[in-house]
Short mmCIF file of C-alpha atoms in Angstrom, two decimals:
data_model
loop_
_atom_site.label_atom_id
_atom_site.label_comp_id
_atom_site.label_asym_id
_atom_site.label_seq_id
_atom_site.Cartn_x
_atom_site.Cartn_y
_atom_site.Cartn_z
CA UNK A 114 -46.59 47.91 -111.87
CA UNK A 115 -50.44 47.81 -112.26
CA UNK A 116 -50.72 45.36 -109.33
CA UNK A 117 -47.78 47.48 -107.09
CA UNK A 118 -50.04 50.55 -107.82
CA UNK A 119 -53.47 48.62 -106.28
CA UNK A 120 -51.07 47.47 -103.36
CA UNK A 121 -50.48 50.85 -102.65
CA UNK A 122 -53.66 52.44 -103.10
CA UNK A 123 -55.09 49.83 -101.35
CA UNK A 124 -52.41 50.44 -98.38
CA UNK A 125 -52.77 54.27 -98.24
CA UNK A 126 -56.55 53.84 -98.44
CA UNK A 127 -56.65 50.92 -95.19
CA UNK A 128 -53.97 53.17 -93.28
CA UNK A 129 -56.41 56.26 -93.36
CA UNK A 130 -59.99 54.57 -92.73
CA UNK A 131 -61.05 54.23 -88.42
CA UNK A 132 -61.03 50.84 -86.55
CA UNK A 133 -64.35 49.70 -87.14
CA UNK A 134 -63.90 49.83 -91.31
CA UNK A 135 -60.44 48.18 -91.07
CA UNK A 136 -62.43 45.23 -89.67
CA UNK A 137 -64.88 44.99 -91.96
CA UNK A 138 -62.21 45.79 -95.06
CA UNK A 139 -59.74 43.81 -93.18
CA UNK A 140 -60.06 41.33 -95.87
CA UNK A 141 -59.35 43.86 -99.01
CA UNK A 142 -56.28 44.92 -96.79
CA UNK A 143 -54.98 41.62 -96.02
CA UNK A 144 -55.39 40.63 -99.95
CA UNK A 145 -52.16 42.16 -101.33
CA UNK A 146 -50.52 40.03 -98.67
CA UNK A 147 -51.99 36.64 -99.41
CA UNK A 148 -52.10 37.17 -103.19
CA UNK A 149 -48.32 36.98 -103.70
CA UNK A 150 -45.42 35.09 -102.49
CA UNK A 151 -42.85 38.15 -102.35
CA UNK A 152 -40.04 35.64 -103.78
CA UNK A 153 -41.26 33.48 -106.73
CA UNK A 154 -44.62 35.36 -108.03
CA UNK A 155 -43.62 37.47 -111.44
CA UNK A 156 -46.61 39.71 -112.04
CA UNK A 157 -47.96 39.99 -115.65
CA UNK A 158 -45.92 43.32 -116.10
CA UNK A 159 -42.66 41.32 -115.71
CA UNK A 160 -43.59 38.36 -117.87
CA UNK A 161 -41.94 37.35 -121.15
CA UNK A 162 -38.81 38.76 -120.38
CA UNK A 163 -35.87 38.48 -122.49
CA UNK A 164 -32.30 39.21 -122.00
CA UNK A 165 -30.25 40.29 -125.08
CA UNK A 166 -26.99 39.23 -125.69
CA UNK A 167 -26.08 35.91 -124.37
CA UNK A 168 -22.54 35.25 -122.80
CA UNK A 169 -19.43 35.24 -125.28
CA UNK A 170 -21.96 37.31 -127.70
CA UNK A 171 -21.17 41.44 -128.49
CA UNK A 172 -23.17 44.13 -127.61
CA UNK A 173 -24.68 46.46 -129.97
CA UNK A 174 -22.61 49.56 -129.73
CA UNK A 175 -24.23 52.61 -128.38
CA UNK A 176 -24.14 56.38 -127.30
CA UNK A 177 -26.31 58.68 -125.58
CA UNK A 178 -26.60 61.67 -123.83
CA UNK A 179 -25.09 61.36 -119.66
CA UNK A 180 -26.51 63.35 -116.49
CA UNK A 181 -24.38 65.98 -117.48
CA UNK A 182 -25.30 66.67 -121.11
CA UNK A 183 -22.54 64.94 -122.44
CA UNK A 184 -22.68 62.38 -125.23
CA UNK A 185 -20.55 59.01 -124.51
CA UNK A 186 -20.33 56.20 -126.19
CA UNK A 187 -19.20 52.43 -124.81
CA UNK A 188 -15.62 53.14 -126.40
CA UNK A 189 -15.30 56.30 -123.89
CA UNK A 190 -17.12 54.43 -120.81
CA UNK A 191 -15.08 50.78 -120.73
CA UNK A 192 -12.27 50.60 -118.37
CA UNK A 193 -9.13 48.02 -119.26
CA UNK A 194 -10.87 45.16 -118.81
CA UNK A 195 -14.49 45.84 -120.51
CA UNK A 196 -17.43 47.38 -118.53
CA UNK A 197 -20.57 46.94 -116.48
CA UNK A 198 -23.65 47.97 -118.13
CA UNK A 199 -26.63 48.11 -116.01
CA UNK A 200 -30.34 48.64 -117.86
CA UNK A 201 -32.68 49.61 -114.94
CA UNK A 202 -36.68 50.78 -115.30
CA UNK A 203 -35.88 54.47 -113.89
CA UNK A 204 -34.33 56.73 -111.50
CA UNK A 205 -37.22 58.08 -110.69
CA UNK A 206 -39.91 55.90 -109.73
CA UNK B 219 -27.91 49.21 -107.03
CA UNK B 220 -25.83 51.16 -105.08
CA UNK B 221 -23.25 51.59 -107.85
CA UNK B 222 -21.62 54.72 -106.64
CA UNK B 223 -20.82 53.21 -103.22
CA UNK B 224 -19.26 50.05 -106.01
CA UNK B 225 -17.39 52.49 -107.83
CA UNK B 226 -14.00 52.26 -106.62
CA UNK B 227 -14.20 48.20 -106.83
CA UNK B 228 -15.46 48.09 -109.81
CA UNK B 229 -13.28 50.70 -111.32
CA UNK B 230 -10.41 48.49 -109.49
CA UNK B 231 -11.59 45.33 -111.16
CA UNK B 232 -10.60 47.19 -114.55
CA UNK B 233 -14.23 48.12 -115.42
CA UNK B 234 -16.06 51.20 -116.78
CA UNK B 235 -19.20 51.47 -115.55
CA UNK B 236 -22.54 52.96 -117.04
CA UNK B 237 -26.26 52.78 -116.27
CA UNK B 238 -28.93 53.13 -119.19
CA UNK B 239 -32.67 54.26 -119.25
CA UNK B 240 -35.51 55.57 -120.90
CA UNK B 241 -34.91 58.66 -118.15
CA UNK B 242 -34.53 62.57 -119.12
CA UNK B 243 -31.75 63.85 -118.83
CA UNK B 244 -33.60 66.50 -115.64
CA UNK B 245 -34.59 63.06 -114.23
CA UNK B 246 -31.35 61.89 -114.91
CA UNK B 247 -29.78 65.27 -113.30
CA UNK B 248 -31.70 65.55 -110.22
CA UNK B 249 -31.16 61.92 -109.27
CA UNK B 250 -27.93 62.25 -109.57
CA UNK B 251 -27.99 66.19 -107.27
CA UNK B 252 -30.61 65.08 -105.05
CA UNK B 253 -27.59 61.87 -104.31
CA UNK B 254 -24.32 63.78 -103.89
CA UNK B 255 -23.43 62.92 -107.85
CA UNK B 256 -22.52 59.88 -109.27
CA UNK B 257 -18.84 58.99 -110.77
CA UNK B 258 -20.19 56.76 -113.12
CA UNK B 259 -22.43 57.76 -116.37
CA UNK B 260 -26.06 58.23 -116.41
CA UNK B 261 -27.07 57.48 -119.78
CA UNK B 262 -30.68 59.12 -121.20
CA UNK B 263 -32.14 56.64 -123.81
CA UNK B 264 -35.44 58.12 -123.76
CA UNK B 265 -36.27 56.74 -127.30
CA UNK B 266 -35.43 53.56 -125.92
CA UNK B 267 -32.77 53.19 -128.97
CA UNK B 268 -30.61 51.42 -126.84
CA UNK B 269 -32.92 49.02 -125.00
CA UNK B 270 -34.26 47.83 -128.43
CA UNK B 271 -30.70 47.65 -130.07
CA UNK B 272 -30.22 45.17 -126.89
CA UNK B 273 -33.43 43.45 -127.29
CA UNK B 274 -34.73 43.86 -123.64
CA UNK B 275 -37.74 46.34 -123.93
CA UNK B 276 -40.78 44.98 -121.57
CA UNK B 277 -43.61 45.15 -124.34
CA UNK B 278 -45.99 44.36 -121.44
CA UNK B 279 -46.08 47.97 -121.09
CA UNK B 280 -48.05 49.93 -124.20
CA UNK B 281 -47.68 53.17 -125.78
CA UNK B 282 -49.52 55.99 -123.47
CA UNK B 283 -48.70 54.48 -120.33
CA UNK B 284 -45.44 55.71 -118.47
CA UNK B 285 -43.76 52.27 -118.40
CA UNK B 286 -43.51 52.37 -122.30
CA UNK B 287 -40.20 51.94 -123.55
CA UNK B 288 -39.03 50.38 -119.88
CA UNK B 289 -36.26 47.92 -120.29
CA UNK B 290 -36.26 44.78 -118.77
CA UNK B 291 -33.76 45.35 -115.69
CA UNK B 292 -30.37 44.01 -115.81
CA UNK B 293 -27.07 44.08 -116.14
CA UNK B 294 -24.04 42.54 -118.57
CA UNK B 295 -20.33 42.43 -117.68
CA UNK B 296 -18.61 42.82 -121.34
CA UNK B 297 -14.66 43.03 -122.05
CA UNK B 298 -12.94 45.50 -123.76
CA UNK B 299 -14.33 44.49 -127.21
CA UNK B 300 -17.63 43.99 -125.81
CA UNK B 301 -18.06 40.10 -125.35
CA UNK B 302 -20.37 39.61 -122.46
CA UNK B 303 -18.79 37.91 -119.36
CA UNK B 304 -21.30 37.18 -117.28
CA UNK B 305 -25.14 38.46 -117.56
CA UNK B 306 -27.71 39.06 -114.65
CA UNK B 307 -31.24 38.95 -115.19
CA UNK B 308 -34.11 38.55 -113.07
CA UNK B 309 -37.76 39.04 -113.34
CA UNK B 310 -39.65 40.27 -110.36
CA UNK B 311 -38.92 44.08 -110.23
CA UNK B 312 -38.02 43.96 -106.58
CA UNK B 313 -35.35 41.55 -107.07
CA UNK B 314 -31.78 42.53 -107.91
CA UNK B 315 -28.12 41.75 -108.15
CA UNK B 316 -25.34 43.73 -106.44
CA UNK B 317 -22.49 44.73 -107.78
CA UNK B 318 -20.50 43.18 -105.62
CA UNK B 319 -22.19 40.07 -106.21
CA UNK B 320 -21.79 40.73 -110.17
CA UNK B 321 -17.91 40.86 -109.60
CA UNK B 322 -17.52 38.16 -107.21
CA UNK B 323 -19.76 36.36 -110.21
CA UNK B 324 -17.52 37.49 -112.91
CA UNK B 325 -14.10 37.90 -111.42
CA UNK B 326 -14.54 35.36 -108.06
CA UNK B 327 -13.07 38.68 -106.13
CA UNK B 328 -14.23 40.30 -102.94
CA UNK B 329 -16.84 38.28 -100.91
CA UNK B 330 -18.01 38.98 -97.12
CA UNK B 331 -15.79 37.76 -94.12
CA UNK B 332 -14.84 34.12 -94.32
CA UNK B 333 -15.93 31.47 -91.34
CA UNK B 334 -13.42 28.70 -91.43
CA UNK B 335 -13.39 25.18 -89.84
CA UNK B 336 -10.89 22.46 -90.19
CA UNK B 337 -13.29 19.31 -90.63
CA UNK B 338 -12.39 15.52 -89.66
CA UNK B 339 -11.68 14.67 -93.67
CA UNK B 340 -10.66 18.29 -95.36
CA UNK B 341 -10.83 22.07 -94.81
CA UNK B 342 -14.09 24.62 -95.42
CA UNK B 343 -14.56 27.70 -95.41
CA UNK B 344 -17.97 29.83 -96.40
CA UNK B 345 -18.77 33.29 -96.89
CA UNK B 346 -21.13 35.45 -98.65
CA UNK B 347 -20.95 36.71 -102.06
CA UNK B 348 -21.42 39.96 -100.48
CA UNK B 349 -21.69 41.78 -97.29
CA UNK B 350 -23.83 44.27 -96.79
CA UNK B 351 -27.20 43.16 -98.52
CA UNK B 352 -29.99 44.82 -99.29
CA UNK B 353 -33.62 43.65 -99.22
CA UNK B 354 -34.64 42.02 -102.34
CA UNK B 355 -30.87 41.26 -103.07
CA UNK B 356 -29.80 37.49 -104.94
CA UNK B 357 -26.37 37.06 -103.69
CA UNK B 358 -24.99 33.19 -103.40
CA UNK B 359 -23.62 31.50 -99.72
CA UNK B 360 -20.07 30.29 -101.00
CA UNK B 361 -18.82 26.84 -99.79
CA UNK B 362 -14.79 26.73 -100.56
CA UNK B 363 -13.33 22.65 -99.77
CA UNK B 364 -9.69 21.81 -99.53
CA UNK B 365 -9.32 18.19 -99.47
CA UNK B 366 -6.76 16.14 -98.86
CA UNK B 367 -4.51 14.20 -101.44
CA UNK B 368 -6.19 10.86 -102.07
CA UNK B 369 -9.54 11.86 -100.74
CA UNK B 370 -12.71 12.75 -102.63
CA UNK B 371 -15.93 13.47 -102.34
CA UNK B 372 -19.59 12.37 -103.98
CA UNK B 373 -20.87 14.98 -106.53
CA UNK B 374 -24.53 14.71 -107.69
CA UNK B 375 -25.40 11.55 -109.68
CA UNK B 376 -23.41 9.02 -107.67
CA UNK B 377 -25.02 6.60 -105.05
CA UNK B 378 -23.06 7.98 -102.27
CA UNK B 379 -24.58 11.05 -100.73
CA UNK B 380 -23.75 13.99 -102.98
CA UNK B 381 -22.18 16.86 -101.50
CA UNK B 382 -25.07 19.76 -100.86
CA UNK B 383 -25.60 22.76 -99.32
CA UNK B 384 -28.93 24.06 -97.86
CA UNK B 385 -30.25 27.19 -96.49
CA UNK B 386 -32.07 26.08 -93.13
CA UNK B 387 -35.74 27.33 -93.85
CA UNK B 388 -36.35 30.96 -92.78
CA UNK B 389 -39.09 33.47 -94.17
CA UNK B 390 -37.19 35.66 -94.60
CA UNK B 391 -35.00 34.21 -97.20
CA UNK B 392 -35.40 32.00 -100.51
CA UNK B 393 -33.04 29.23 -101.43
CA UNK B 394 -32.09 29.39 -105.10
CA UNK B 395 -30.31 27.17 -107.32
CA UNK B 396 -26.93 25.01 -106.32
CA UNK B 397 -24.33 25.40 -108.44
CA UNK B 398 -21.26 23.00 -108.73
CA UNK B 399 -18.43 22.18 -110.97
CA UNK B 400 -17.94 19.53 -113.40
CA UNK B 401 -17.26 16.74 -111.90
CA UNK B 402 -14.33 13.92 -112.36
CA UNK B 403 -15.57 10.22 -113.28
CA UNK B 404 -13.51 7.99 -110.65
CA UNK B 405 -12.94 4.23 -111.90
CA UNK B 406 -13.13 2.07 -109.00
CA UNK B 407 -11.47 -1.09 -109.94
CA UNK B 408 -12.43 -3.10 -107.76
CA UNK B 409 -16.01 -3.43 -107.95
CA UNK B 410 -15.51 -1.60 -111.65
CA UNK B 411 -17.92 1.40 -110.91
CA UNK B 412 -17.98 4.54 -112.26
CA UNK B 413 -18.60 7.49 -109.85
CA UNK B 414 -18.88 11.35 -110.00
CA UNK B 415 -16.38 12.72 -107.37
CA UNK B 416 -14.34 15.74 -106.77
CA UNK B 417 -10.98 15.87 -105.76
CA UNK B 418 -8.73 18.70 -104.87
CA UNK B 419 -10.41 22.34 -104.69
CA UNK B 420 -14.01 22.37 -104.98
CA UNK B 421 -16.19 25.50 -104.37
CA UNK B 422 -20.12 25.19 -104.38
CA UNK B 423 -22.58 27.79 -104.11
CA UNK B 424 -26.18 28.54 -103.28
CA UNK B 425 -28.33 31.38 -104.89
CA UNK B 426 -30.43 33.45 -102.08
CA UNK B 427 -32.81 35.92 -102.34
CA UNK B 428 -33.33 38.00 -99.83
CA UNK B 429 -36.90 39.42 -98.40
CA UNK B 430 -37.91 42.31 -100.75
CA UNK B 431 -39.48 43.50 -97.52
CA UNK B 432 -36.84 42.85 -94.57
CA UNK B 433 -36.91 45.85 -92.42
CA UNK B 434 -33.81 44.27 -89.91
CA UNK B 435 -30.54 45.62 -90.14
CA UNK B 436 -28.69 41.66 -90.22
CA UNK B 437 -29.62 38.63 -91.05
CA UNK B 438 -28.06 35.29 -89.90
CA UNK B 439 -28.09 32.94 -93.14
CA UNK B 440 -28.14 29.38 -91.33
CA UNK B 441 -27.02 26.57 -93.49
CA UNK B 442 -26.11 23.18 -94.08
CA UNK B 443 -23.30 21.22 -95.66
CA UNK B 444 -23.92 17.71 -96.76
CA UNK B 445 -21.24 14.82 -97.86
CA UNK B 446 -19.83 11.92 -98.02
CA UNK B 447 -16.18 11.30 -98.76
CA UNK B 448 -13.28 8.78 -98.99
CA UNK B 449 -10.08 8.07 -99.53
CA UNK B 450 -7.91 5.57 -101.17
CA UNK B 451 -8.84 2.80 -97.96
CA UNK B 452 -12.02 3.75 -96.22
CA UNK B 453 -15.45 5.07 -96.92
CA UNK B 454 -16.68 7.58 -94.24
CA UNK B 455 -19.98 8.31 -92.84
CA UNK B 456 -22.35 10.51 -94.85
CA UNK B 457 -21.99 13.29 -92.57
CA UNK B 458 -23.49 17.29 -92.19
CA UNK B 459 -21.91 20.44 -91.17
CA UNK B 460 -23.66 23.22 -90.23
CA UNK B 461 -22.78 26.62 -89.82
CA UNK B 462 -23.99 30.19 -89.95
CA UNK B 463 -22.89 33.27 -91.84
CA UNK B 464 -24.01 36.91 -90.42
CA UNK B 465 -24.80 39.95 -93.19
CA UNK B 466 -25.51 43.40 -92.34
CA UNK B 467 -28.61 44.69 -93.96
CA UNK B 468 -28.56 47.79 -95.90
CA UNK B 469 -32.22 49.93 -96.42
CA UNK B 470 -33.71 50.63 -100.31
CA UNK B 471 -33.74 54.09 -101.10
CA UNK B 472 -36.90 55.43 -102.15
CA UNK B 473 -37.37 59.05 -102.07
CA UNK B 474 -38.33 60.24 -105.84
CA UNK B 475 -37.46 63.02 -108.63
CA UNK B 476 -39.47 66.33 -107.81
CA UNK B 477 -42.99 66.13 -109.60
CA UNK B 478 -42.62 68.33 -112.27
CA UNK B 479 -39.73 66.21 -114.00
CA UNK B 480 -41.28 62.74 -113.24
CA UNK B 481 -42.80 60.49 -115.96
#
């Protein structure tokens, strides 16, 4: 997250400056680019990760609070044949 | 994920359906306004109860920055009693399964269009885990064989060629893993060797990742198969098929909450 904020500073900042700067800062522009193979490189804010559960393992059970105030639990949300729960960073950035 | 636009297949497939963060419930709320409304639930674990109870908080993040209490992303198939199926996992953030990928995965249902060909020694077909994809999407290139009674073909770990299937280089794309079933040990008699082989049905597939940062709206996924196969009287020719699969290409959505509620 640290690095995609310097990416994008660094993008805003080389979209904004005239032609003669974006030669000489061509460089710092063109660093984002050649620092990171888009597929394979995990920065350091993605490292260690672990996964939970493993297949043919149970879930913790859980409840919470939904978009519209409601509390549900996993009992309320599973369809007939289980359910797909999806952990994701945010909604909003 | 585009869940919403997966809700009717996934709610077909016999599955609830729920997404978790460490979101409000206003972030939570004007995500879901700001797109329409979503079918499935939203769930605000802004303590990140959940995410610990699971084991999957990113600790690279510390307390006072706004990433605390992130999960790592991704996403379990359970059953009824809550035995996980299948599991999805990946670790660069712009990286992600689908969930039509998740169900092919889980369920072997759905799947783009099919491109068939009879072939001198058995029938193929390929497709796509899923069709449309989305830029940074993992979705696997599915090779489906029908071969003949009597006829089989070299799986990995035999001296004949194995049977492979590669993504013809192209920036744009990554070639994952191959995956492949267990294989049957054949006894040849005759010169009393032991071979890996595969008779029958055999499906293969290959793991792709797709640019995070493909701005096209297709993408032609170019490919080869590899093998070598024979029957009960003659060896054949290691030989190499290859074919092409088209995918539409779907945009990422980025527009944000409003600034007040943001982290």
């Amino acid at each position: 997250m640290i690095q995609y904020a310097i990416d994008e500073t660094v993008k805003i900042f080389c979209k904004g400056i005239g032609n003669l700067l974006r030669v000489v800062l061509l460089f710092v522009c063109a660093l984002p680019v050649l620092a990171e193979n888009v597929f394979t490189d995990v920065s350091r804010a993605d490292a260690n990760m672990t996964t939970g559960p493993e297949v043919g393992e149970r879930i913790p059970m859980f409840s919470a609070i939904d978009q519209h105030g409601v509390r549900r639990s996993f009992e309320d949300i599973r369809g007939p044949n289980g359910a797909m729960i999806l952990f994701h960073r945010s909604a909003d950035w | 994920m585009k869940l919403e636009q997966s809700f009717d297949k996934l709610t077909e497939a016999g599955l609830g359906v729920v997404a978790i963060s460490y979101d409000s419930v206003d972030i939570l709320r004007s995500f879901a306004d700001r797109h329409g409304g979503f079918r499935y639930s939203m769930l605000s674990d802004q303590k990140s109860e959940i995410i610990d109870a699971f084991g999957i908080r990113n600790l690279n993040h510390t307390q006072g920055t706004f990433g605390y209490g992130i999960p790592f992303p991704g996403t379990y198939v359970v059953d009824a009693d809550g035995i996980v199926q299948t599991k999805f996992f990946i670790q660069a953030h712009n990286q992600r399964h689908t969930a039509d990928t998740i169900l092919w995965k889980t369920f072997g249902t759905g799947g783009g269009q099919r491109i068939e060909a009879q072939l001198p020694q058995f029938k193929f077909s390929a497709y796509a885990s899923q069709d449309p994809v989305q830029p940074g999407n993992h979705f696997f290139l599915v090779a489906d064989i029908e071969l003949p009674e009597r006829m089989h073909l070299y799986a990995p770990g035999s001296d004949y060629t194995p049977i492979d299937l590669r993504i013809v280089a192209n920036p744009e794309l990554h070639e994952g893993a191959l995956e492949l079933p267990e294989p049957e040990i054949l006894h040849l008699d005759v010169i009393d060797e032991r071979v890996p082989v595969y008779l029958n049905k055999v499906r293969i597939q290959r793991e792709i990742t797709l640019g995070p940062r493909l701005k096209t709206t297709g993408i032609r996924i170019e490919a080869v198969l590899s093998y070598q196969t024979c029957d009960d009287e003659i060896c054949f020719l290691p030989a190499e098929f290859p074919f092409s699969v088209d995918l539409q290409v779907t945009p990422l959505d980025h527009q944000r909450a409003p600034k007040e509620i943001r982290h």
